[in-house]
XYZ file of C-alpha atoms in Angstrom:
563
model
C -156.292 -123.774 -69.797
C -158.323 -123.852 -72.874
C -157.772 -121.236 -76.009
C -161.372 -121.116 -76.911
C -162.767 -117.831 -77.099
C -166.912 -117.589 -77.108
C -168.292 -115.248 -79.067
C -169.596 -113.103 -76.440
C -166.096 -112.486 -75.473
C -165.124 -111.783 -78.977
C -167.579 -109.347 -79.506
C -166.531 -107.776 -76.085
C -162.959 -107.603 -77.634
C -164.297 -106.195 -81.051
C -166.217 -103.533 -79.145
C -163.102 -102.350 -77.191
C -160.960 -102.550 -80.472
C -163.307 -100.392 -82.468
C -163.919 -97.662 -79.416
C -159.802 -97.798 -79.560
C -159.770 -97.119 -83.311
C -162.661 -94.460 -83.199
C -160.610 -92.812 -80.554
C -157.514 -92.780 -82.089
C -159.494 -91.582 -85.472
C -161.059 -88.660 -83.406
C -157.575 -87.416 -82.217
C -155.873 -87.728 -85.509
C -157.115 -84.614 -86.970
C -156.226 -82.624 -83.756
C -152.720 -83.801 -84.051
C -152.232 -83.019 -87.752
C -153.869 -79.623 -87.094
C -151.142 -78.876 -84.285
C -148.493 -80.077 -86.556
C -149.097 -77.619 -89.446
C -147.500 -74.958 -87.660
C -144.458 -77.086 -87.076
C -142.605 -76.924 -90.063
C -139.160 -77.940 -88.787
C -140.001 -81.770 -88.023
C -137.570 -83.856 -90.028
C -138.715 -87.533 -88.984
C -141.985 -89.479 -88.625
C -140.509 -91.703 -86.011
C -140.676 -88.423 -83.674
C -144.010 -87.614 -84.765
C -145.751 -88.044 -81.268
C -143.045 -86.122 -79.348
C -143.207 -83.393 -82.207
C -147.017 -83.419 -82.040
C -146.805 -82.692 -78.192
C -144.097 -79.914 -78.695
C -146.202 -78.826 -81.533
C -148.993 -78.208 -79.435
C -147.171 -76.435 -76.630
C -145.111 -74.275 -79.391
C -148.646 -73.678 -81.404
C -149.744 -72.111 -77.891
C -146.738 -70.033 -77.459
C -146.741 -69.460 -80.935
C -150.078 -68.066 -80.777
C -149.138 -65.739 -78.020
C -146.175 -64.331 -79.580
C -148.224 -63.650 -82.781
C -150.911 -61.962 -80.908
C -148.580 -60.206 -78.546
C -146.415 -58.517 -80.914
C -149.373 -57.014 -82.681
C -150.582 -55.148 -79.841
C -147.200 -54.275 -78.560
C -146.508 -52.780 -82.104
C -149.716 -50.548 -81.744
C -148.775 -49.395 -78.120
C -145.023 -48.693 -79.201
C -146.569 -46.674 -81.830
C -148.821 -44.759 -79.561
C -146.804 -44.396 -76.482
C -144.193 -42.050 -77.755
C -146.926 -39.805 -78.935
C -148.472 -39.690 -75.774
C -145.284 -39.367 -73.700
C -144.093 -36.505 -75.904
C -147.353 -34.561 -75.706
C -147.597 -34.618 -71.910
C -143.890 -33.800 -71.445
C -144.948 -30.688 -73.925
C -147.638 -29.880 -71.735
C -145.744 -30.134 -68.537
C -142.853 -28.081 -69.797
C -145.269 -25.543 -71.223
C -147.115 -25.523 -67.726
C -143.720 -24.572 -65.879
C -142.725 -21.982 -68.170
C -146.138 -20.394 -67.694
C -145.876 -20.495 -64.042
C -142.518 -19.284 -63.848
C -143.519 -16.210 -66.393
C -146.585 -15.430 -64.122
C -144.270 -15.452 -61.050
C -141.462 -13.686 -62.409
C -144.105 -10.695 -63.835
C -145.799 -10.882 -60.371
C -142.746 -10.307 -58.596
C -141.159 -7.810 -60.770
C -144.345 -5.696 -60.641
C -144.312 -5.758 -56.791
C -140.750 -4.867 -56.863
C -141.423 -1.789 -59.073
C -144.533 -1.048 -56.998
C -142.366 -1.142 -53.736
C -139.769 1.224 -55.476
C -142.028 3.648 -57.392
C -145.024 3.887 -55.192
C -145.301 6.480 -52.279
C -144.547 5.020 -48.911
C -146.944 6.207 -46.270
C -145.343 8.277 -43.246
C -148.630 7.769 -41.006
C -150.714 4.599 -39.647
C -154.167 6.102 -39.461
C -154.948 2.541 -38.154
C -152.545 2.273 -35.642
C -152.299 5.964 -34.663
C -148.584 6.354 -35.100
C -145.856 7.629 -37.353
C -144.204 4.839 -39.281
C -140.480 4.300 -39.560
C -138.193 6.765 -41.198
C -134.903 5.779 -43.380
C -132.314 5.579 -41.047
C -129.233 8.081 -41.020
C -126.085 6.549 -41.953
C -123.162 6.408 -39.300
C -120.088 4.180 -39.033
C -121.137 3.154 -35.723
C -124.499 1.888 -36.857
C -122.911 0.526 -39.705
C -120.486 -1.823 -38.056
C -122.877 -2.749 -35.162
C -125.533 -3.841 -37.808
C -128.348 -1.444 -36.531
C -128.043 0.583 -39.869
C -129.059 -2.358 -42.078
C -131.291 -3.823 -39.426
C -133.336 -0.276 -39.452
C -133.392 -0.060 -43.150
C -135.267 -3.566 -43.298
C -137.374 -2.254 -40.562
C -138.076 0.896 -42.698
C -139.332 -1.268 -45.781
C -141.270 -3.508 -43.787
C -142.911 -0.758 -41.803
C -143.847 1.448 -45.144
C -145.303 -0.737 -47.454
C -147.422 1.029 -49.891
C -151.162 0.631 -48.945
C -150.132 -0.734 -45.848
C -153.340 -0.249 -43.730
C -155.667 -1.565 -46.773
C -153.595 -4.721 -46.989
C -153.428 -5.540 -43.140
C -157.507 -4.872 -43.192
C -157.804 -7.257 -46.357
C -155.330 -9.784 -44.500
C -157.445 -9.745 -41.254
C -160.758 -10.377 -42.994
C -159.123 -13.357 -44.520
C -157.876 -14.797 -41.549
C -160.963 -14.660 -39.802
C -162.674 -16.870 -42.180
C -160.509 -19.560 -40.538
C -161.593 -18.877 -36.953
C -159.265 -18.502 -34.043
C -157.906 -20.087 -31.248
C -159.148 -19.648 -27.658
C -157.631 -21.899 -24.742
C -156.830 -24.740 -27.245
C -160.344 -24.589 -28.960
C -160.855 -23.694 -32.662
C -163.546 -21.045 -32.384
C -165.646 -19.844 -35.728
C -168.500 -17.743 -36.080
C -169.878 -14.931 -33.303
C -168.647 -15.227 -29.889
C -171.108 -13.970 -27.384
C -169.834 -11.167 -25.262
C -170.947 -11.599 -21.634
C -170.792 -8.479 -19.448
C -170.443 -5.965 -22.230
C -170.415 -2.564 -21.426
C -169.957 -2.854 -17.486
C -166.651 -4.684 -17.241
C -165.336 -1.778 -15.038
C -167.552 -3.086 -12.167
C -166.165 -6.595 -12.771
C -162.690 -5.852 -12.798
C -162.620 -2.892 -10.184
C -161.806 -5.065 -7.132
C -159.484 -4.908 -4.154
C -155.980 -3.733 -4.992
C -152.839 -5.390 -3.966
C -150.617 -2.289 -4.687
C -152.813 0.518 -3.561
C -152.053 4.054 -5.191
C -152.152 7.015 -2.707
C -153.395 10.102 -5.084
C -151.636 12.886 -4.177
C -153.481 16.272 -5.026
C -151.551 18.733 -7.274
C -151.565 22.461 -6.452
C -155.016 23.677 -6.721
C -156.052 25.362 -10.240
C -157.661 28.466 -10.486
C -161.404 27.767 -10.897
C -164.135 30.190 -10.824
C -167.127 29.433 -8.503
C -169.216 31.494 -11.103
C -168.808 28.826 -13.843
C -171.994 27.734 -15.088
C -173.080 24.522 -13.688
C -173.752 22.426 -16.998
C -173.756 18.803 -16.103
C -175.948 16.477 -17.930
C -179.498 16.163 -16.480
C -178.790 12.528 -15.411
C -175.494 13.699 -13.848
C -176.805 13.272 -10.310
C -178.291 10.181 -10.468
C -175.179 8.533 -12.105
C -172.757 10.517 -9.384
C -175.231 8.826 -6.521
C -175.252 5.619 -8.333
C -171.504 5.643 -8.798
C -170.825 6.520 -5.325
C -172.964 3.830 -3.803
C -171.198 1.147 -6.199
C -167.877 2.393 -5.205
C -168.612 2.050 -1.228
C -170.127 -1.454 -2.285
C -166.899 -2.384 -3.911
C -164.861 -0.933 -1.184
C -166.788 -2.815 1.595
C -166.200 -5.967 -0.358
C -162.343 -5.389 -0.905
C -161.899 -4.885 2.891
C -164.658 -6.839 4.780
C -162.374 -6.720 8.115
C -162.637 -3.049 8.251
C -165.948 -1.443 9.788
C -164.967 1.953 9.054
C -166.849 3.194 5.689
C -164.681 4.454 2.906
C -165.457 7.933 1.303
C -167.491 8.272 -1.841
C -165.829 8.299 -5.142
C -162.423 6.631 -3.835
C -160.228 5.049 -6.591
C -159.301 1.305 -6.300
C -156.808 -0.001 -8.780
C -158.015 -2.568 -10.963
C -157.004 -6.094 -10.127
C -157.655 -9.796 -11.529
C -155.121 -12.576 -10.407
C -156.866 -14.858 -12.698
C -156.755 -12.717 -15.703
C -155.327 -14.746 -18.607
C -153.051 -13.226 -21.482
C -154.186 -14.491 -25.083
C -152.063 -12.490 -27.333
C -149.058 -9.934 -26.856
C -147.254 -7.925 -29.296
C -145.045 -5.126 -28.287
C -147.204 -2.849 -25.850
C -150.424 -4.341 -27.367
C -152.027 -6.955 -25.333
C -154.999 -8.916 -25.524
C -156.120 -10.677 -22.305
C -159.338 -12.703 -20.819
C -160.954 -11.828 -17.749
C -163.893 -13.881 -16.643
C -166.206 -14.393 -19.880
C -164.790 -11.117 -21.394
C -161.905 -10.494 -24.007
C -159.810 -7.210 -23.745
C -157.592 -5.298 -25.577
C -155.253 -2.987 -23.872
C -152.097 -0.880 -24.411
C -149.560 -1.476 -21.676
C -148.249 1.755 -20.001
C -144.551 2.009 -20.486
C -144.215 5.795 -19.423
C -140.465 6.738 -18.409
C -140.360 8.759 -15.214
C -136.856 9.851 -15.596
C -138.328 12.135 -18.379
C -140.732 13.714 -16.140
C -138.852 16.641 -15.147
C -137.917 17.405 -18.825
C -141.606 17.579 -19.445
C -142.750 19.663 -16.532
C -140.029 22.331 -17.725
C -141.501 22.192 -21.309
C -144.790 23.340 -20.088
C -143.547 25.758 -17.513
C -141.464 27.377 -20.610
C -144.427 27.535 -22.883
C -146.559 29.554 -19.902
C -143.452 31.731 -19.522
C -143.232 32.514 -22.962
C -147.409 33.468 -23.200
C -147.737 35.618 -20.205
C -150.933 36.805 -21.797
C -152.550 33.469 -22.026
C -154.107 30.945 -19.545
C -151.926 27.888 -19.828
C -153.358 24.339 -18.624
C -152.208 21.137 -18.405
C -154.061 17.736 -19.141
C -152.439 14.391 -18.414
C -155.234 12.150 -19.981
C -155.977 8.855 -18.287
C -156.557 5.903 -20.258
C -158.055 2.472 -19.636
C -154.905 1.432 -17.912
C -156.071 3.233 -14.767
C -159.666 1.951 -14.895
C -159.920 -1.303 -16.610
C -156.534 -3.036 -16.945
C -155.816 -5.383 -14.072
C -152.582 -4.223 -12.022
C -151.049 -7.966 -12.234
C -150.612 -7.289 -16.136
C -148.733 -3.919 -15.755
C -144.979 -3.991 -16.470
C -144.127 -0.277 -15.791
C -142.473 0.470 -12.170
C -144.797 3.221 -12.056
C -148.653 3.683 -13.127
C -150.020 6.353 -15.296
C -151.928 7.614 -12.624
C -148.796 8.238 -10.148
C -146.707 9.434 -12.994
C -149.289 12.177 -13.748
C -149.492 13.423 -10.350
C -145.708 13.428 -10.366
C -145.624 15.623 -13.058
C -148.430 18.017 -12.139
C -146.669 18.555 -9.098
C -143.516 19.838 -10.799
C -145.629 22.366 -12.755
C -145.190 26.210 -12.077
C -148.182 28.168 -10.622
C -148.480 29.785 -14.015
C -150.045 26.447 -15.288
C -153.596 25.543 -14.412
C -153.825 21.647 -13.890
C -156.820 19.789 -15.279
C -157.235 16.726 -12.803
C -158.496 13.971 -15.194
C -159.234 11.722 -12.136
C -161.214 14.051 -10.378
C -163.376 14.506 -13.530
C -163.499 10.818 -14.316
C -164.032 9.022 -11.092
C -167.626 10.015 -10.252
C -168.640 8.441 -13.444
C -166.163 5.395 -13.716
C -169.256 3.050 -13.677
C -170.473 4.831 -16.783
C -169.192 3.933 -20.374
C -166.254 6.145 -20.557
C -163.761 3.872 -21.759
C -163.469 1.113 -24.607
C -163.003 -2.237 -23.669
C -160.387 -2.946 -26.649
C -159.293 0.363 -27.253
C -156.461 2.603 -25.757
C -158.813 5.614 -26.209
C -161.502 6.858 -24.140
C -164.994 6.991 -25.484
C -166.269 10.594 -25.948
C -168.455 10.465 -23.063
C -165.206 10.348 -20.798
C -163.801 12.993 -22.987
C -166.774 15.089 -22.269
C -166.498 15.122 -18.543
C -162.675 16.004 -18.724
C -163.842 18.933 -21.171
C -166.369 19.678 -18.691
C -163.594 20.048 -16.199
C -161.591 22.270 -18.205
C -164.578 24.401 -19.385
C -165.008 25.195 -15.364
C -161.496 25.910 -15.039
C -161.365 28.319 -17.958
C -164.675 29.926 -16.881
C -166.527 29.402 -20.143
C -169.791 27.814 -20.901
C -170.234 24.420 -21.493
C -172.903 22.737 -23.544
C -175.094 19.698 -21.627
C -175.502 16.714 -23.535
C -179.095 17.308 -24.638
C -177.082 20.105 -26.792
C -175.670 17.042 -29.120
C -176.830 14.752 -31.634
C -176.103 11.272 -30.228
C -174.885 8.194 -32.723
C -173.677 4.796 -32.443
C -171.538 2.773 -34.390
C -169.622 -0.798 -34.387
C -166.259 -0.582 -34.072
C -163.221 -3.032 -33.562
C -160.801 -1.165 -31.527
C -157.229 0.303 -31.678
C -155.774 -2.851 -30.269
C -157.296 -5.145 -33.237
C -156.134 -2.492 -35.902
C -152.495 -2.482 -34.661
C -152.378 -6.405 -34.194
C -155.011 -7.808 -36.573
C -155.408 -10.580 -33.638
C -158.292 -12.761 -35.174
C -159.802 -13.226 -31.671
C -160.619 -9.820 -31.676
C -162.581 -9.814 -34.943
C -165.565 -11.211 -33.155
C -165.487 -8.832 -30.152
C -166.630 -5.592 -31.644
C -168.198 -2.869 -29.181
C -170.230 0.300 -29.596
C -168.740 3.593 -30.403
C -170.920 6.265 -29.299
C -170.385 9.937 -30.479
C -171.702 13.238 -29.727
C -172.280 15.953 -32.678
C -172.641 19.645 -31.584
C -175.547 21.198 -32.743
C -174.456 24.671 -32.564
C -172.941 26.433 -36.019
C -169.354 26.336 -36.719
C -166.838 25.733 -39.808
C -163.741 23.787 -39.730
C -160.630 24.643 -41.966
C -157.978 22.188 -42.581
C -154.160 23.063 -42.694
C -150.993 20.989 -43.521
C -148.128 20.834 -41.181
C -146.669 24.458 -42.332
C -150.171 25.639 -41.558
C -151.026 26.217 -45.419
C -154.787 25.865 -46.039
C -155.980 22.775 -47.583
C -159.626 22.607 -47.663
C -162.830 23.061 -45.520
C -164.497 19.957 -44.304
C -166.958 18.624 -41.508
C -165.376 18.499 -37.974
C -166.906 15.125 -37.539
C -167.405 13.382 -41.110
C -169.314 10.429 -40.515
C -169.304 9.555 -44.113
C -166.044 8.668 -43.680
C -166.286 6.206 -40.829
C -164.316 3.225 -40.665
C -164.964 0.496 -38.240
C -161.030 -0.541 -37.398
C -160.049 3.257 -37.663
C -163.110 5.054 -36.081
C -161.186 7.296 -34.107
C -160.176 9.338 -37.261
C -164.240 10.525 -37.283
C -162.821 13.302 -35.242
C -161.520 15.753 -37.477
C -160.615 13.403 -40.240
C -156.860 12.774 -39.168
C -154.022 13.805 -36.599
C -152.028 14.856 -39.244
C -153.874 18.215 -40.384
C -154.296 21.257 -38.168
C -157.643 22.642 -37.615
C -159.402 25.992 -37.410
C -162.735 25.926 -35.968
C -164.673 29.117 -36.055
C -168.026 28.802 -33.740
C -171.010 30.905 -33.218
C -169.711 31.601 -29.737
C -169.135 35.454 -29.112
C -166.898 35.559 -26.124
C -163.643 36.306 -28.214
C -161.738 33.563 -26.467
C -159.196 31.838 -28.700
C -158.132 28.221 -27.654
C -155.115 26.644 -29.126
C -154.554 22.963 -28.192
C -151.329 21.287 -28.291
C -152.087 17.473 -28.056
C -151.386 13.868 -29.177
C -154.084 11.875 -30.346
C -155.965 11.328 -27.059
C -157.873 14.880 -26.585
C -159.379 14.576 -29.995
C -162.705 13.478 -28.709
C -162.704 16.472 -26.545
C -162.640 19.137 -29.609
C -166.224 18.729 -30.422
C -167.361 19.332 -26.656
C -165.781 22.942 -26.695
C -167.394 24.265 -29.676
C -170.001 25.832 -27.378
C -167.160 27.494 -25.103
C -164.669 29.468 -27.470
C -165.097 31.687 -30.316
C -162.222 29.941 -32.308
C -160.264 26.826 -31.630
C -156.750 25.943 -33.118
C -156.021 22.041 -32.614
C -152.510 20.923 -33.493
C -151.179 17.704 -32.888
C -147.358 18.147 -31.881
C -146.393 15.038 -34.014
C -147.127 16.961 -37.269
C -146.218 20.596 -37.066
C -143.052 22.485 -38.329
C -143.121 25.558 -36.771
C -142.659 27.385 -33.131
C -145.974 26.647 -31.123
C -145.427 29.743 -28.816
C -145.114 32.167 -31.770
C -148.165 30.662 -33.245
C -150.099 31.025 -30.146
C -148.863 34.750 -30.039
C -149.708 35.437 -33.864
C -153.279 34.066 -33.487
C -154.082 35.901 -30.369
C -154.421 32.863 -28.196
C -156.369 33.518 -25.074
C -156.046 29.921 -23.595
C -153.545 27.143 -24.282
C -154.474 23.468 -23.347
C -151.531 20.975 -23.588
C -153.126 17.652 -23.410
C -151.538 14.223 -23.774
C -151.256 10.745 -21.922
C -148.405 10.442 -19.385
C -146.900 7.842 -21.469
C -146.737 10.426 -24.397
C -145.582 13.243 -22.459
C -142.797 11.164 -20.529
C -141.622 9.798 -24.476
C -141.058 11.070 -28.132
C -144.249 13.527 -28.438
C -142.983 15.133 -25.183
C -139.557 15.683 -26.810
C -141.366 16.935 -29.888
C -143.242 19.725 -28.011
C -140.064 20.672 -26.310
C -138.367 20.859 -29.769
C -141.156 23.089 -31.136
C -140.804 25.754 -28.579
C -137.121 26.213 -29.939
C -137.345 26.079 -33.507
């Protein structure tokens, strides 16, 4: 093999060598640059290794140099930011605790200092009283339980807070059959629900006619001008209802017969104590379920008989007012063993011949298709009270004004069941409250429970109207005793001993008596028989619902005859 290298090959080798050298020179500055930070190197023999390590160390050193600078700044800023945040949080906690403590302190002082109500005008009832201490009640736990109930039931401004709370909750809608409903609910079948629910009864009631009262045939006939038409219509509708309820019978039923309301498909939506909200068809109703105690019937009858015996110079009348339980609420929802109708007849049959019975069923039955009761209030409309007042005036043999002798007004109302429960579903189920203001001249004076004069005020102050406690339109409130002086010149003085129910009747009697005294027996501190004698009563009407007559109010009347 020849060792000769020609010129071409030599040039190629030189070019390779030159490029290698240039490449080496071009990398030397970089190595030197990277070597510069590495001052711990001790041997030139390890230059390439140190250069390589220096390259890595320089990168890490570069990161280390930059990172501590940033970290120092963050370390300086972080403690300040954390400290401010902690201070703000602690300050917020202190403020929150201070505000809450102040609020609860004010509330606690208010509950101790502010006067507690004794009457709920919205619910038409007396509120709880502070319990009397007995060892038996204490050891049984009832004493402390009653104290708790007293403080809960008599919170200052109770009715106001309940109204505000109901308005707030109404913003969230209400639940009906699992569906959340907001806004207005269309009310189907408004104003004529009696026709819808008055169907065949599964528990027919036999009406026992009480002893006949002393009614004069000379009493003026003063029914409304449309009454004959209404009576005829009512009779026809009732006959149709009767024929539908008993299709198997071909014998016609008499007009104005009573059929107990029934609806097996009625659904209970809400229940609280005796207050009930239910749905029948497409309509939502509110009712107060009857809970009369028949075992007290004899005591109440004896009380009324004793009153008549103590007032031999006066005409004494008994009115057991029927409610919507008799005409609207389905029998399937009733819980008492007896109905208010059967209890009213039972009591009336025990009254002496000195007591004249005002038969509410006889007065209302011809008008049961009219708007005589509310759909969501335990009271009757004033039209129902008007017909019963007419029956009373006939028994008392006094004049009685036709409906044309009144100014008619209509207002929106929510009903007593809503006022008592604040059930949201009834917020959207308002109805029309129709009332009649007499046109004749009269003045009304108001007295406290001890019969001390308070003030003179209108009989029906529409300016004080409230949609949730609208029944207070009649004579302001039950807690006042009223003395009404009219322009009637017959020297007849009427004293009405009542619960809240007959209140709607009073304006219908201003054309019948010269003077009228109205006493709610729940707010009276004197002997009522002596009062009747002292004020020259010619007529005394005892009026209340059967449930109240058989309960605490009946006992109160008995007490007022013996103090």
